[in-house]
Short mmCIF file of C-alpha atoms and ligand atoms in Angstrom, two decimals:
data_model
loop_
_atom_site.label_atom_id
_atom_site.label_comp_id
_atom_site.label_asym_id
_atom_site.label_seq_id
_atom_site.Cartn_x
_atom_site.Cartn_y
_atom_site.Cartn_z
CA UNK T 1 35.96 -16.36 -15.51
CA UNK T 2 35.81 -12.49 -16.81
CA UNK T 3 36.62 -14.09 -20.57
CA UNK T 4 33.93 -17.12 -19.85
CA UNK T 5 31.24 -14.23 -18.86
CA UNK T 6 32.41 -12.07 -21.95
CA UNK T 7 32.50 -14.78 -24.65
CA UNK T 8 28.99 -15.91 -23.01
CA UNK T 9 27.31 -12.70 -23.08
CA UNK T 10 29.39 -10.94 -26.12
CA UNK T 11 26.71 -8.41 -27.58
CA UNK T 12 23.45 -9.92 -26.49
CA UNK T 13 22.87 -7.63 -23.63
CA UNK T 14 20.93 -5.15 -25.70
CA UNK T 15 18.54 -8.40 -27.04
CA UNK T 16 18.18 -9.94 -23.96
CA UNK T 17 16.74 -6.13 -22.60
CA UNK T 18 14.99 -5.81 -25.40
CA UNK T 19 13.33 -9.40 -25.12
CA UNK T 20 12.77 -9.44 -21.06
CA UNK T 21 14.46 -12.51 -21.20
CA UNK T 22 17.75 -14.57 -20.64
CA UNK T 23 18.28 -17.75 -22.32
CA UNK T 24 18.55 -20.37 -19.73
CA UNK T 25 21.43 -22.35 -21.41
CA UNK T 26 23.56 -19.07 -20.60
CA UNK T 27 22.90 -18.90 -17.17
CA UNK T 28 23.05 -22.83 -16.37
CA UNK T 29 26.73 -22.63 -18.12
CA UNK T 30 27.28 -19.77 -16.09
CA UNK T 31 26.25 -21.66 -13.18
CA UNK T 32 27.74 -24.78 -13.82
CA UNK T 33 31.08 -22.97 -13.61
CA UNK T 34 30.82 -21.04 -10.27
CA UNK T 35 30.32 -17.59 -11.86
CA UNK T 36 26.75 -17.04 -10.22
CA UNK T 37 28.44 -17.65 -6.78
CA UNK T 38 31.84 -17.59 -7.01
CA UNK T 39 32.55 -17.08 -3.22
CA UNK T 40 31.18 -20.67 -2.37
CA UNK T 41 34.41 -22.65 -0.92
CA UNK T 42 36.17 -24.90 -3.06
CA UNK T 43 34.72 -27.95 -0.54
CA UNK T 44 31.18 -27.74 -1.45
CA UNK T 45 31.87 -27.19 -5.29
CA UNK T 46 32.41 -23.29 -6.03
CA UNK T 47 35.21 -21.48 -6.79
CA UNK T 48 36.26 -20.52 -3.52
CA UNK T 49 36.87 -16.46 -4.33
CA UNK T 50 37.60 -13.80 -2.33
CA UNK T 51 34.99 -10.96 -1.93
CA UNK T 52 37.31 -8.98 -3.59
CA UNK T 53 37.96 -10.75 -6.82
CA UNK T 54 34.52 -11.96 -6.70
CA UNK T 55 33.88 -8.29 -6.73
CA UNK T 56 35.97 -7.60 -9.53
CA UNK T 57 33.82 -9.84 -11.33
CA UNK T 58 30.52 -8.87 -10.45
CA UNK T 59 31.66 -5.71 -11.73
CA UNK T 60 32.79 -7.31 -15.05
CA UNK T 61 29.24 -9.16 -15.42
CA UNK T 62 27.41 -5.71 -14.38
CA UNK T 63 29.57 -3.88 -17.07
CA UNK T 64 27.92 -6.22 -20.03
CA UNK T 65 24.38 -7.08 -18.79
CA UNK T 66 22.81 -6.15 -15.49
CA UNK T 67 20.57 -8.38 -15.55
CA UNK T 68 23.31 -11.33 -15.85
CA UNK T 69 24.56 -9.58 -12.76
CA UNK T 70 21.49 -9.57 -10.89
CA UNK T 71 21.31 -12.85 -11.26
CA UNK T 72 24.63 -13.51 -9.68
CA UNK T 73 23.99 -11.13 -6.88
CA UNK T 74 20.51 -13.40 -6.24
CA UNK T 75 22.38 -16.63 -6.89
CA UNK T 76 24.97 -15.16 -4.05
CA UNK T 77 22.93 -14.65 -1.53
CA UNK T 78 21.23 -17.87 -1.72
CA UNK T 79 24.21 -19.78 -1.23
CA UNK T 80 25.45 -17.17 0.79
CA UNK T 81 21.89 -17.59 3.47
CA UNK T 82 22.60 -21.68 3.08
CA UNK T 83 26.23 -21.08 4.10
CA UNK T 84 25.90 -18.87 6.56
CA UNK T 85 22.73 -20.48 8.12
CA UNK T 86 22.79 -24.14 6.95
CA UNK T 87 24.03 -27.39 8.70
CA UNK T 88 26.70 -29.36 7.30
CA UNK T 89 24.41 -31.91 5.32
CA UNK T 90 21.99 -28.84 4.01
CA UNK T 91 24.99 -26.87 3.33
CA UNK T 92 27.09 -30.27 1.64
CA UNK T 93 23.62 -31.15 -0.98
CA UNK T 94 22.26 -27.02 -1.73
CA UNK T 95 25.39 -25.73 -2.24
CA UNK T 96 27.08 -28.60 -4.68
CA UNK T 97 23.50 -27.85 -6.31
CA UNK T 98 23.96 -23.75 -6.27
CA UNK T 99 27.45 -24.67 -8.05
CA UNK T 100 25.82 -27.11 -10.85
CA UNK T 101 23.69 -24.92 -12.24
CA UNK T 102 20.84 -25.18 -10.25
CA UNK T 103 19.67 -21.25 -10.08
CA UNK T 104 18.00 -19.56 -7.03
CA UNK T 105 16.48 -16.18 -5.77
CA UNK T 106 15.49 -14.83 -2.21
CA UNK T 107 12.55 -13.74 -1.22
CA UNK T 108 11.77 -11.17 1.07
CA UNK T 109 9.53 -8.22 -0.14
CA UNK T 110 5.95 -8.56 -0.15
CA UNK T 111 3.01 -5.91 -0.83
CA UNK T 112 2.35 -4.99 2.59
CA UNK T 113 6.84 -5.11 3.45
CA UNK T 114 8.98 -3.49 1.12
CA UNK T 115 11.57 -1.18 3.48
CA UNK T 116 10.14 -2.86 6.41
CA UNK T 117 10.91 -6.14 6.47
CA UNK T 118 9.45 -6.83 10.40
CA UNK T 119 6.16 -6.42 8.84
CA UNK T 120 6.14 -9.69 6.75
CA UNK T 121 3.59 -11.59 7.06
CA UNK T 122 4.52 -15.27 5.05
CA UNK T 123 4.50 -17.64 8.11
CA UNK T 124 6.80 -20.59 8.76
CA UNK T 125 5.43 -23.49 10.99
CA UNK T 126 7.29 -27.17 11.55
CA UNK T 127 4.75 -29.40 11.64
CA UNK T 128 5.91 -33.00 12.79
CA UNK T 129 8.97 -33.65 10.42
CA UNK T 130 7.64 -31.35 7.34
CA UNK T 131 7.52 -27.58 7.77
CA UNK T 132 4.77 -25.26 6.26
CA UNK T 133 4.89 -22.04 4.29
CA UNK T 134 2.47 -19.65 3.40
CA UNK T 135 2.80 -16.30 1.93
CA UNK T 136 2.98 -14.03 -0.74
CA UNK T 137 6.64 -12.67 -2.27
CA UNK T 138 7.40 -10.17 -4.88
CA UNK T 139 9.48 -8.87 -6.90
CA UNK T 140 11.54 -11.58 -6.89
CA UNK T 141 15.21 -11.36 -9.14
CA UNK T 142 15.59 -14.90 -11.10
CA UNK T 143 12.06 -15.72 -9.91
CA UNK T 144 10.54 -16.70 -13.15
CA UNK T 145 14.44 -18.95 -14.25
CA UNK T 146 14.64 -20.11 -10.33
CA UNK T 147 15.15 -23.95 -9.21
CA UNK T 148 15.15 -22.70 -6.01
CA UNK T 149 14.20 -19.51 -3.85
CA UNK T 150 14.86 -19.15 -0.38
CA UNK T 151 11.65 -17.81 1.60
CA UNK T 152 12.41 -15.65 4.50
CA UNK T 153 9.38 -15.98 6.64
CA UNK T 154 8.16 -15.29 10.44
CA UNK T 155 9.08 -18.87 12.82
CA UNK T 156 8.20 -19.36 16.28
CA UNK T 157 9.08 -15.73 18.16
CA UNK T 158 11.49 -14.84 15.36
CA UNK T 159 12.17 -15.61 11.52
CA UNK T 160 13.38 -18.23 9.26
CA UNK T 161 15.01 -19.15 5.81
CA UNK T 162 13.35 -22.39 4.00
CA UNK T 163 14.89 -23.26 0.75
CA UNK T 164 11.92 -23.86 -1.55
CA UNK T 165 11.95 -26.11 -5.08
CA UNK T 166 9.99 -23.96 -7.63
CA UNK T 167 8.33 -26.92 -8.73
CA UNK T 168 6.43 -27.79 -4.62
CA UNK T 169 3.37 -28.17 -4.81
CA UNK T 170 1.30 -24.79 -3.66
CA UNK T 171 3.99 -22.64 -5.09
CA UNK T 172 2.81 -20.30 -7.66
CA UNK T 173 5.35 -18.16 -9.89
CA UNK T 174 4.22 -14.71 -11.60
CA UNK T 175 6.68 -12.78 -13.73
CA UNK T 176 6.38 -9.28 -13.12
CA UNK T 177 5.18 -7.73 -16.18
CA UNK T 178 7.60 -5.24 -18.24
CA UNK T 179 9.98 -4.07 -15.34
CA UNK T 180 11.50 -0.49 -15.69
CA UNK T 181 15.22 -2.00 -15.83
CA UNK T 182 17.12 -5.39 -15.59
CA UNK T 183 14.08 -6.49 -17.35
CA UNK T 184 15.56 -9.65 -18.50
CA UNK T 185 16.50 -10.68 -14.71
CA UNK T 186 13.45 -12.81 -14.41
CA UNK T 187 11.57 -10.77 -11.62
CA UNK T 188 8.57 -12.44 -10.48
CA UNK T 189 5.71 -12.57 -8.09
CA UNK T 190 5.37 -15.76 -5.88
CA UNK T 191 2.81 -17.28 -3.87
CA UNK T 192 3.30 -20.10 -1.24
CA UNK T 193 -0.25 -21.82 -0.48
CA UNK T 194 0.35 -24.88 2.56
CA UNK T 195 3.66 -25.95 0.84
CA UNK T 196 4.59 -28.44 2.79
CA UNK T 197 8.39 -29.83 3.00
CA UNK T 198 10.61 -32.11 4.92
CA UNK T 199 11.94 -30.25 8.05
CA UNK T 200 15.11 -30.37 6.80
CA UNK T 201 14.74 -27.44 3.95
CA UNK T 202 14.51 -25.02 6.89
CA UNK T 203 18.05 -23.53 7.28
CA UNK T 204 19.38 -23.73 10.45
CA UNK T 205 18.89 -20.75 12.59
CA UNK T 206 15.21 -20.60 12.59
CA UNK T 207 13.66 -18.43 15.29
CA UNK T 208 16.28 -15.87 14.99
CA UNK T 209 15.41 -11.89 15.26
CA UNK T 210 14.48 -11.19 11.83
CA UNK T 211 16.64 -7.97 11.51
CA UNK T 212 19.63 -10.12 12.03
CA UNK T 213 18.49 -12.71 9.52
CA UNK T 214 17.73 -10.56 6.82
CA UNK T 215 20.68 -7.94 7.28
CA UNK T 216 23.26 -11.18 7.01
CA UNK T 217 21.20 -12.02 3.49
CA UNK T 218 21.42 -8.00 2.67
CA UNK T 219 25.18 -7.49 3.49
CA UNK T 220 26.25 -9.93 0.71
CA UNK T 221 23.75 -8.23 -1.12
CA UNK T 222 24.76 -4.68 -0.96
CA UNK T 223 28.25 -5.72 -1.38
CA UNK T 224 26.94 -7.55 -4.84
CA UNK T 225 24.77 -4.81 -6.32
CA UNK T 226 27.61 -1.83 -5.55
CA UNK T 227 30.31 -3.87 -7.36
CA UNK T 228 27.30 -4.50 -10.31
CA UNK T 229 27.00 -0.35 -9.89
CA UNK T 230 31.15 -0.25 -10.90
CA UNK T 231 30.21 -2.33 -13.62
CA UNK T 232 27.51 -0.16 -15.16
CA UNK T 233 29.96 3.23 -14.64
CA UNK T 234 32.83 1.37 -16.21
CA UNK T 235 30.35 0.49 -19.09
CA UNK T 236 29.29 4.10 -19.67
CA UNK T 237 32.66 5.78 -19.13
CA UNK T 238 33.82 3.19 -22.19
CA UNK T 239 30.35 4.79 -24.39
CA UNK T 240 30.52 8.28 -23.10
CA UNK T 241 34.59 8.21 -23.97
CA UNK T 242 34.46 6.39 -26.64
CA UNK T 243 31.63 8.36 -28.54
CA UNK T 244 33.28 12.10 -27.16
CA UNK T 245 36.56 10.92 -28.83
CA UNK T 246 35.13 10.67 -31.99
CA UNK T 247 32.35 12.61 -32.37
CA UNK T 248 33.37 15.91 -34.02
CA UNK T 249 30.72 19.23 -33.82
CA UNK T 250 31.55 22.96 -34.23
CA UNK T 251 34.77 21.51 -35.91
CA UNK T 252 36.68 19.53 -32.80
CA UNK T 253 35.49 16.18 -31.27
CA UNK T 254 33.38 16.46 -28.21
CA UNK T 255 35.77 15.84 -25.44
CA UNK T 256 37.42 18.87 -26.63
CA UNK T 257 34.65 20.85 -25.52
CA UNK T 258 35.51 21.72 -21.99
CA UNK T 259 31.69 21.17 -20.90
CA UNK T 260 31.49 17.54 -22.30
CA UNK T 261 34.94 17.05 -21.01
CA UNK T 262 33.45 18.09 -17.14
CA UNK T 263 31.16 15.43 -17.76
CA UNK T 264 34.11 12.65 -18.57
CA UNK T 265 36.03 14.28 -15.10
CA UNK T 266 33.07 13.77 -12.80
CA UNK T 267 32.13 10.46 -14.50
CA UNK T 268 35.67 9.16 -13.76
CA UNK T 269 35.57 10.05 -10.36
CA UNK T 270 32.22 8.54 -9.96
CA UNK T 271 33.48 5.45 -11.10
CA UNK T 272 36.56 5.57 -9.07
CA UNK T 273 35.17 6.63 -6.01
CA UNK T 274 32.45 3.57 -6.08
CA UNK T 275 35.13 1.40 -6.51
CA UNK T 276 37.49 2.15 -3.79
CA UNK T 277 34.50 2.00 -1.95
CA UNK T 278 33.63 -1.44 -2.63
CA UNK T 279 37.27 -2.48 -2.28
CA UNK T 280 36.80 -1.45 1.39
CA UNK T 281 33.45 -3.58 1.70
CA UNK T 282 35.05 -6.02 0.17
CA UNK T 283 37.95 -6.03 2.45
CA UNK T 284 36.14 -6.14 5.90
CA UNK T 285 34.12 -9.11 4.02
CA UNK T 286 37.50 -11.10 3.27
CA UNK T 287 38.89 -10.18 6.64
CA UNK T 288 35.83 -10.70 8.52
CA UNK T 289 35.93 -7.14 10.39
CA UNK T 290 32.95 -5.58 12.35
CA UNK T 291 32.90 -3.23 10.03
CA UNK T 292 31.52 -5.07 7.39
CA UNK T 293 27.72 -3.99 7.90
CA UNK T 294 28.57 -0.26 7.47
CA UNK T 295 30.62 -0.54 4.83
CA UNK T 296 28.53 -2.80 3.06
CA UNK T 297 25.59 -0.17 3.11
CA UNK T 298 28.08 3.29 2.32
CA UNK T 299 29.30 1.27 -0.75
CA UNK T 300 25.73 0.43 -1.90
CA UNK T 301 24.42 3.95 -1.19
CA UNK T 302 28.07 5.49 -3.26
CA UNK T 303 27.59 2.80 -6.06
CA UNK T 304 24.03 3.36 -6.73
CA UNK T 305 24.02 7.34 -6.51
CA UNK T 306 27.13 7.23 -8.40
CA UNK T 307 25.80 5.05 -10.91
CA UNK T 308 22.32 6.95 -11.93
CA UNK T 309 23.86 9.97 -11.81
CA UNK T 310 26.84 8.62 -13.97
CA UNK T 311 24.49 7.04 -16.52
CA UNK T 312 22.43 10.26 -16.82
CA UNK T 313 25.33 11.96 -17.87
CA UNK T 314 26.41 9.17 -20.30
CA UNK T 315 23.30 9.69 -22.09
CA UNK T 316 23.91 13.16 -22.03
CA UNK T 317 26.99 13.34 -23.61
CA UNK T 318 25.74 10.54 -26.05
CA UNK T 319 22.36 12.61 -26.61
CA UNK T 320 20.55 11.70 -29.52
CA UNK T 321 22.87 8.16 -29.63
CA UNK T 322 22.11 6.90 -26.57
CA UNK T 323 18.45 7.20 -26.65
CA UNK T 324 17.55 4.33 -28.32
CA UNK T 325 15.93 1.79 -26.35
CA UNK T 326 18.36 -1.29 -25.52
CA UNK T 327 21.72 0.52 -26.23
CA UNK T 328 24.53 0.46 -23.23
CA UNK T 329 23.79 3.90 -21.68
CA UNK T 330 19.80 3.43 -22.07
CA UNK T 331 20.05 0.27 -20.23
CA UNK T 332 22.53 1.98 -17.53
CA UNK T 333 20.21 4.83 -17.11
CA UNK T 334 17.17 2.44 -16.48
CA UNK T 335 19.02 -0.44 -14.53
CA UNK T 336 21.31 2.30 -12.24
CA UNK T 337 17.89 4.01 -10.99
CA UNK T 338 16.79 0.38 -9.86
CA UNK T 339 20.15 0.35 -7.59
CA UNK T 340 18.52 3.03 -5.79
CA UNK T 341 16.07 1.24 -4.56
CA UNK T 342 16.93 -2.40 -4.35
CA UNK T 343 18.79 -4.00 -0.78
CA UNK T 344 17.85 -1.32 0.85
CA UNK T 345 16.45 1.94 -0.92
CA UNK T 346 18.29 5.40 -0.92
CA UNK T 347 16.49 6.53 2.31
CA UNK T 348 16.74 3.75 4.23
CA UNK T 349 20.32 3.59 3.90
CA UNK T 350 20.70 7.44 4.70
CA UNK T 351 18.91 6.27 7.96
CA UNK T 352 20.84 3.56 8.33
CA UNK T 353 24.34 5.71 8.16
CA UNK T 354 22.56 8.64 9.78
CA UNK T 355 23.21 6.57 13.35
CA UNK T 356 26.27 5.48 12.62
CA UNK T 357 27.43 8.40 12.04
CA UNK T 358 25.86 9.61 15.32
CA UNK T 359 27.38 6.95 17.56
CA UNK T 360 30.77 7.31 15.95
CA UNK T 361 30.83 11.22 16.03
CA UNK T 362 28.88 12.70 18.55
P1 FAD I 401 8.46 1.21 0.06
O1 FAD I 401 9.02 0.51 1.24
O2 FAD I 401 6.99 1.35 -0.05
O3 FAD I 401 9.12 2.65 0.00
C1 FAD I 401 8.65 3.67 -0.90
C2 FAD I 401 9.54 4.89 -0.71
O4 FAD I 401 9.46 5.36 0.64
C3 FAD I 401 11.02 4.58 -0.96
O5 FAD I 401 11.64 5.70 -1.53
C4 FAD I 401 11.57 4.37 0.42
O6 FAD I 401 12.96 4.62 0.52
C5 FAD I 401 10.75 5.37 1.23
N1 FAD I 401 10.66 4.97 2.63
C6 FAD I 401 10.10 3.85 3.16
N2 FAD I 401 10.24 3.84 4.50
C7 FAD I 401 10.92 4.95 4.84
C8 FAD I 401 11.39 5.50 6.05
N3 FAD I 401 11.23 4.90 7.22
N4 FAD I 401 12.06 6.69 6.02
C9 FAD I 401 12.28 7.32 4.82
N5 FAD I 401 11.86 6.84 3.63
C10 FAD I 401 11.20 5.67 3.64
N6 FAD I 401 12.74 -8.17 -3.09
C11 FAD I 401 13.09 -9.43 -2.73
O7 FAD I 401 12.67 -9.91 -1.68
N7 FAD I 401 13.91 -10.19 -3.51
C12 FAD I 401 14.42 -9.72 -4.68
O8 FAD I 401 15.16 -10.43 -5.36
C13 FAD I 401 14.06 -8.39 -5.10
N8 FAD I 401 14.52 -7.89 -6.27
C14 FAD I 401 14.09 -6.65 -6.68
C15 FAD I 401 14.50 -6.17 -7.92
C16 FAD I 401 14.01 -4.95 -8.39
C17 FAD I 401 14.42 -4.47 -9.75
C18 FAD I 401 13.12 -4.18 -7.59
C19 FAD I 401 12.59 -2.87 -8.07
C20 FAD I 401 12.75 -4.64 -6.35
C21 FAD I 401 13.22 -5.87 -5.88
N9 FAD I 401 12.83 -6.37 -4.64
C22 FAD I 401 13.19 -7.64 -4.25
C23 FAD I 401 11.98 -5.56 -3.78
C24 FAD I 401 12.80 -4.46 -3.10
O9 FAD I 401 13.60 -5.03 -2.10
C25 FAD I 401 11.83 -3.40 -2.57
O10 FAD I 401 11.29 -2.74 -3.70
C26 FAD I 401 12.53 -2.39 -1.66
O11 FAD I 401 12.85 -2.97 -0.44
C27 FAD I 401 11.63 -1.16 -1.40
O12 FAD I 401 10.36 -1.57 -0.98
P2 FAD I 401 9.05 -0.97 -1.68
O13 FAD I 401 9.26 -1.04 -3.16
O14 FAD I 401 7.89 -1.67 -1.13
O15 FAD I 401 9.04 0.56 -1.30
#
């Protein structure tokens, strides 16, 4: 799969970042062969991977093109939701779908909700045998490419999950204009006006408390986007590395100036540090521990630092090569910041591990 994702991507990245775009016949290949959700079980279609080597793999994708990778980390947690939360019929149709190259995004940030998810307002309402949806979503990943996106919503006392065709009537997709990084992942704005569909696109589950809902959707998230962090710190240690080795000024290449050499050290350990940190997430995923929730956040919160710190000093040590627009450590430096605040921003997840670490050591 890591030689299917290389051959398919190969040294489009920078055009693709350039353009805002992703051509579709990439990411329906990708798709078609279980890359974009390669931990959905053999039995309905995917690939059946561990967390772990699916992680390994994110991280490959995230090394060439972010944006790639945020669309598997989207595609992911879609199927992930439908697993997780579908019946057997919802999950035996979506999920052969989410494995043929049908894409899909989530949706759960609007204006007025962006940390605070208990403030969304898009409301979910059965209504005989169809169910209702009306709301407004942003800053959806894969929005603008998506078949499907799966609308998290308030139901009844608590909150749902509807999986909703692009192409409903009433829905309304908006790509979000010239995005600071992963600007070819498709982000969009959409808007749900009376959509009306059969009862049985709403996941099974509905009315449940809407922190539990959304933090099921964000653990395979945060799990996602930290591997795709290992990816982007691999991919600048290879063009901070590669360029100090060669580079020669004041007579010597510039790894053998101990300064630029610091910056190769704590880039290495950046990069190794996020990883074993994933490998743990990734473990209590595959082994289904309690853990899981904790480590899910520490490794997103590692990753992401890690990451825009890591790409900042691969332009650095690149300098005057790495600032053009659309080359590796450009696109690191702009897509890593976006790690910082995506599934949970920087803060949040300081408050989030702030009472762990309370009830664990106080
Ligand atoms: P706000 O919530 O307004 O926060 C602004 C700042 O205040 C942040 O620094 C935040 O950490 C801080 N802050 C907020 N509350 C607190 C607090 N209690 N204590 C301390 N600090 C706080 N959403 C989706 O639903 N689906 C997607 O696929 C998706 N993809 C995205 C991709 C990208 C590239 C980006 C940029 C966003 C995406 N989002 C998506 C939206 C994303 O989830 C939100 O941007 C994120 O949750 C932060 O919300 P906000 O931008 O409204 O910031």
């Amino acid at each position: 799969m890591e030689r299917l994702a290389t051959d398919l991507v190969g040294d489009r990245a920078e055009g693709w970042d350039t353009a805002g775009r992703l051509p579709l016949d990439v990411l329906r290949e990708l798709g078609t062969k279980g890359v974009l959700c390669g931990q959905v079980p053999t039995s309905y279609g995917g690939l059946g991977l561990s967390s772990t080597v699916n992680g390994e793999l994110t991280a490959h994708v995230g090394s060439l093109c972010s944006s790639v990778r945020s669309v598997m980390t989207s595609q992911g947690m879609a199927a992930w939701t439908v697993e997780r939360f579908g019946a057997e019929e919802q999950k035996a149709v979506y999920l052969h779908e989410l494995t043929s190259g049908r894409l899909a995004g989530v949706a759960f940030s609007e204006r007025g909700a962006g940390s605070d998810l208990g403030a969304m307002g898009t409301t979910i309402r059965k209504d005989g045998d169809t169910v209702v949806i009306d709301g407004s979503k942003v800053w959806v990943t894969v929005g603008a490419y998506a078949d499907y996106v799966v609308v998290f919503g308030r139901y009844e006392q608590g909150a749902a999950a509807v999986l909703v065709p692009t192409d409903a009537p009433g829905v309304s997709v908006e790509r979000v204009a010239d995005p600071l990084g992963c600007r070819a992942a498709g982000h969009a704005d959409i808007r749900l006006d009376s959509v009306t569909l059969p009862v049985d696109s709403l996941l099974g589950g509905a009315g449940l408390p809407v922190d539990w809902l959304v933090t099921s959707a964000l653990t395979f998230g945060r799990v996602s986007v930290a591997w795709g962090c290992v990816g982007i710190l691999r991919a600048c240690l290879r063009a901070a590395c590669g360029h100090a080795a060669t580079r020669e000024q004041f007579g010597s290449p510039l790894a053998g100036h101990q300064l630029v050499a610091r910056h190769l050290a704590e880039l290495h350990v950046a990069q190794e540090a996020a990883a074993r940190c994933c490998e743990q997430a990734s473990r209590c995923w595959d082994e289904g521990r309690p853990e899981l929730v904790t480590a899910a956040v520490t490794a997103k919160h590692l990753a992401a630092g890690n990451a825009a710190r890591g790409a900042a000093t691969a332009v650095q040590v690149l300098a005057s090569a790495g600032a053009r627009d659309g080359g590796p450590v450009a696109r690191a430096y702009r897509d890593a910041k976006l790690m910082e605040i995506i599934e949970g921003s920087n803060e949040i997840s300081q408050l989030l591990l702030g009472k762990h670490a309370l009830a664990v050591w106080s």
